[in-house]
Amino acid sequence: MNFVVAFLLLFGLVFFTGGGVGILRFPDFYSRLHPAGKLDTLGSL
């Protein structure tokens, strides 16, 4: 059971990290909202 929990936490962390990279990478405000919204939603699931 602990293995499954650790796997899911790492899986969510990958999406949160991707959202952070998307916020820093894209040039304007509206482009930054898209990866942050999508990846943070997937990371919290």
Tab-separated table of N, CA and C in Angstrom:
chain	number	residue	atom	x	y	z
A	1	MET	N	0.827	-1.195	0.000
A	1	MET	CA	0.000	0.000	0.000
A	1	MET	C	0.869	1.256	0.000
A	2	ASN	N	1.945	1.266	0.765
A	2	ASN	CA	2.819	2.436	0.799
A	2	ASN	C	3.465	2.689	-0.551
A	3	PHE	N	3.725	1.618	-1.301
A	3	PHE	CA	4.310	1.762	-2.631
A	3	PHE	C	3.363	2.500	-3.568
A	4	VAL	N	2.083	2.175	-3.498
A	4	VAL	CA	1.084	2.825	-4.352
A	4	VAL	C	0.975	4.304	-4.005
A	5	VAL	N	0.961	4.620	-2.738
A	5	VAL	CA	0.872	6.014	-2.299
A	5	VAL	C	2.100	6.795	-2.752
A	6	ALA	N	3.269	6.215	-2.605
A	6	ALA	CA	4.497	6.887	-3.034
A	6	ALA	C	4.501	7.099	-4.544
A	7	PHE	N	4.034	6.117	-5.293
A	7	PHE	CA	3.968	6.248	-6.750
A	7	PHE	C	3.024	7.369	-7.159
A	8	LEU	N	1.859	7.430	-6.551
A	8	LEU	CA	0.890	8.470	-6.897
A	8	LEU	C	1.387	9.859	-6.511
A	9	LEU	N	2.083	9.975	-5.395
A	9	LEU	CA	2.657	11.263	-5.008
A	9	LEU	C	3.728	11.712	-5.994
A	10	LEU	N	4.573	10.803	-6.418
A	10	LEU	CA	5.595	11.147	-7.408
A	10	LEU	C	4.971	11.491	-8.755
A	11	PHE	N	3.921	10.788	-9.126
A	11	PHE	CA	3.210	11.070	-10.373
A	11	PHE	C	2.609	12.474	-10.341
A	12	GLY	N	1.998	12.854	-9.223
A	12	GLY	CA	1.460	14.203	-9.076
A	12	GLY	C	2.546	15.257	-9.054
A	13	LEU	N	3.674	14.938	-8.454
A	13	LEU	CA	4.798	15.876	-8.405
A	13	LEU	C	5.335	16.181	-9.798
A	14	VAL	N	5.321	15.187	-10.669
A	14	VAL	CA	5.758	15.407	-12.054
A	14	VAL	C	4.861	16.441	-12.727
A	15	PHE	N	3.556	16.352	-12.516
A	15	PHE	CA	2.646	17.314	-13.129
A	15	PHE	C	2.806	18.706	-12.526
A	16	PHE	N	2.999	18.795	-11.221
A	16	PHE	CA	3.220	20.100	-10.602
A	16	PHE	C	4.515	20.737	-11.093
A	17	THR	N	5.546	19.935	-11.274
A	17	THR	CA	6.816	20.448	-11.794
A	17	THR	C	6.641	20.933	-13.226
A	18	GLY	N	5.909	20.179	-14.017
A	18	GLY	CA	5.626	20.602	-15.391
A	18	GLY	C	4.854	21.903	-15.445
A	19	GLY	N	3.926	22.094	-14.529
A	19	GLY	CA	3.199	23.360	-14.457
A	19	GLY	C	4.106	24.519	-14.112
A	20	GLY	N	5.044	24.296	-13.209
A	20	GLY	CA	6.010	25.345	-12.861
A	20	GLY	C	6.904	25.710	-14.021
A	21	VAL	N	7.338	24.717	-14.770
A	21	VAL	CA	8.162	24.980	-15.957
A	21	VAL	C	7.349	25.738	-16.998
A	22	GLY	N	6.096	25.376	-17.162
A	22	GLY	CA	5.234	26.075	-18.120
A	22	GLY	C	5.016	27.527	-17.751
A	23	ILE	N	4.892	27.806	-16.469
A	23	ILE	CA	4.721	29.189	-16.022
A	23	ILE	C	5.959	30.007	-16.350
A	24	LEU	N	7.126	29.444	-16.171
A	24	LEU	CA	8.367	30.176	-16.427
A	24	LEU	C	8.703	30.265	-17.915
A	25	ARG	N	8.252	29.324	-18.702
A	25	ARG	CA	8.693	29.222	-20.095
A	25	ARG	C	7.905	30.103	-21.055
A	26	PHE	N	6.604	30.197	-20.885
A	26	PHE	CA	5.778	30.903	-21.859
A	26	PHE	C	5.842	32.412	-21.660
A	27	PRO	N	5.657	33.183	-22.750
A	27	PRO	CA	5.963	34.616	-22.716
A	27	PRO	C	4.927	35.514	-22.041
A	28	ASP	N	3.644	35.288	-22.278
A	28	ASP	CA	2.664	36.232	-21.742
A	28	ASP	C	1.733	35.557	-20.731
A	29	PHE	N	0.910	36.379	-20.109
A	29	PHE	CA	0.067	35.936	-18.998
A	29	PHE	C	-0.892	34.828	-19.411
A	30	TYR	N	-1.573	34.996	-20.539
A	30	TYR	CA	-2.578	34.020	-20.943
A	30	TYR	C	-1.955	32.698	-21.386
A	31	SER	N	-0.781	32.755	-21.968
A	31	SER	CA	-0.077	31.516	-22.313
A	31	SER	C	0.380	30.787	-21.059
A	32	ARG	N	0.693	31.508	-20.018
A	32	ARG	CA	1.134	30.886	-18.763
A	32	ARG	C	-0.012	30.247	-17.997
A	33	LEU	N	-1.213	30.752	-18.176
A	33	LEU	CA	-2.355	30.181	-17.464
A	33	LEU	C	-2.687	28.766	-17.931
A	34	HIS	N	-2.501	28.502	-19.214
A	34	HIS	CA	-2.910	27.206	-19.754
A	34	HIS	C	-2.130	26.033	-19.151
A	35	PRO	N	-0.800	26.011	-19.205
A	35	PRO	CA	-0.112	24.848	-18.616
A	35	PRO	C	-0.269	24.773	-17.104
A	36	ALA	N	-0.343	25.925	-16.466
A	36	ALA	CA	-0.497	25.914	-15.010
A	36	ALA	C	-1.837	25.307	-14.617
A	37	GLY	N	-2.887	25.676	-15.311
A	37	GLY	CA	-4.210	25.150	-14.999
A	37	GLY	C	-4.357	23.679	-15.314
A	38	LYS	N	-3.890	23.287	-16.473
A	38	LYS	CA	-4.024	21.885	-16.881
A	38	LYS	C	-3.187	20.950	-16.011
A	39	LEU	N	-1.936	21.283	-15.815
A	39	LEU	CA	-1.054	20.364	-15.105
A	39	LEU	C	-1.311	20.354	-13.605
A	40	ASP	N	-1.693	21.466	-13.045
A	40	ASP	CA	-2.011	21.460	-11.615
A	40	ASP	C	-3.296	20.690	-11.338
A	41	THR	N	-4.245	20.765	-12.274
A	41	THR	CA	-5.462	19.975	-12.115
A	41	THR	C	-5.145	18.485	-12.179
A	42	LEU	N	-4.318	18.085	-13.124
A	42	LEU	CA	-3.938	16.672	-13.216
A	42	LEU	C	-3.099	16.240	-12.024
A	43	GLY	N	-2.255	17.133	-11.529
A	43	GLY	CA	-1.420	16.787	-10.389
A	43	GLY	C	-2.208	16.600	-9.109
A	44	SER	N	-3.296	17.321	-8.969
A	44	SER	CA	-4.084	17.196	-7.745
A	44	SER	C	-5.025	15.994	-7.783
A	45	LEU	N	-5.246	15.428	-8.961
A	45	LEU	CA	-6.098	14.233	-9.042
A	45	LEU	C	-5.328	13.047	-8.520
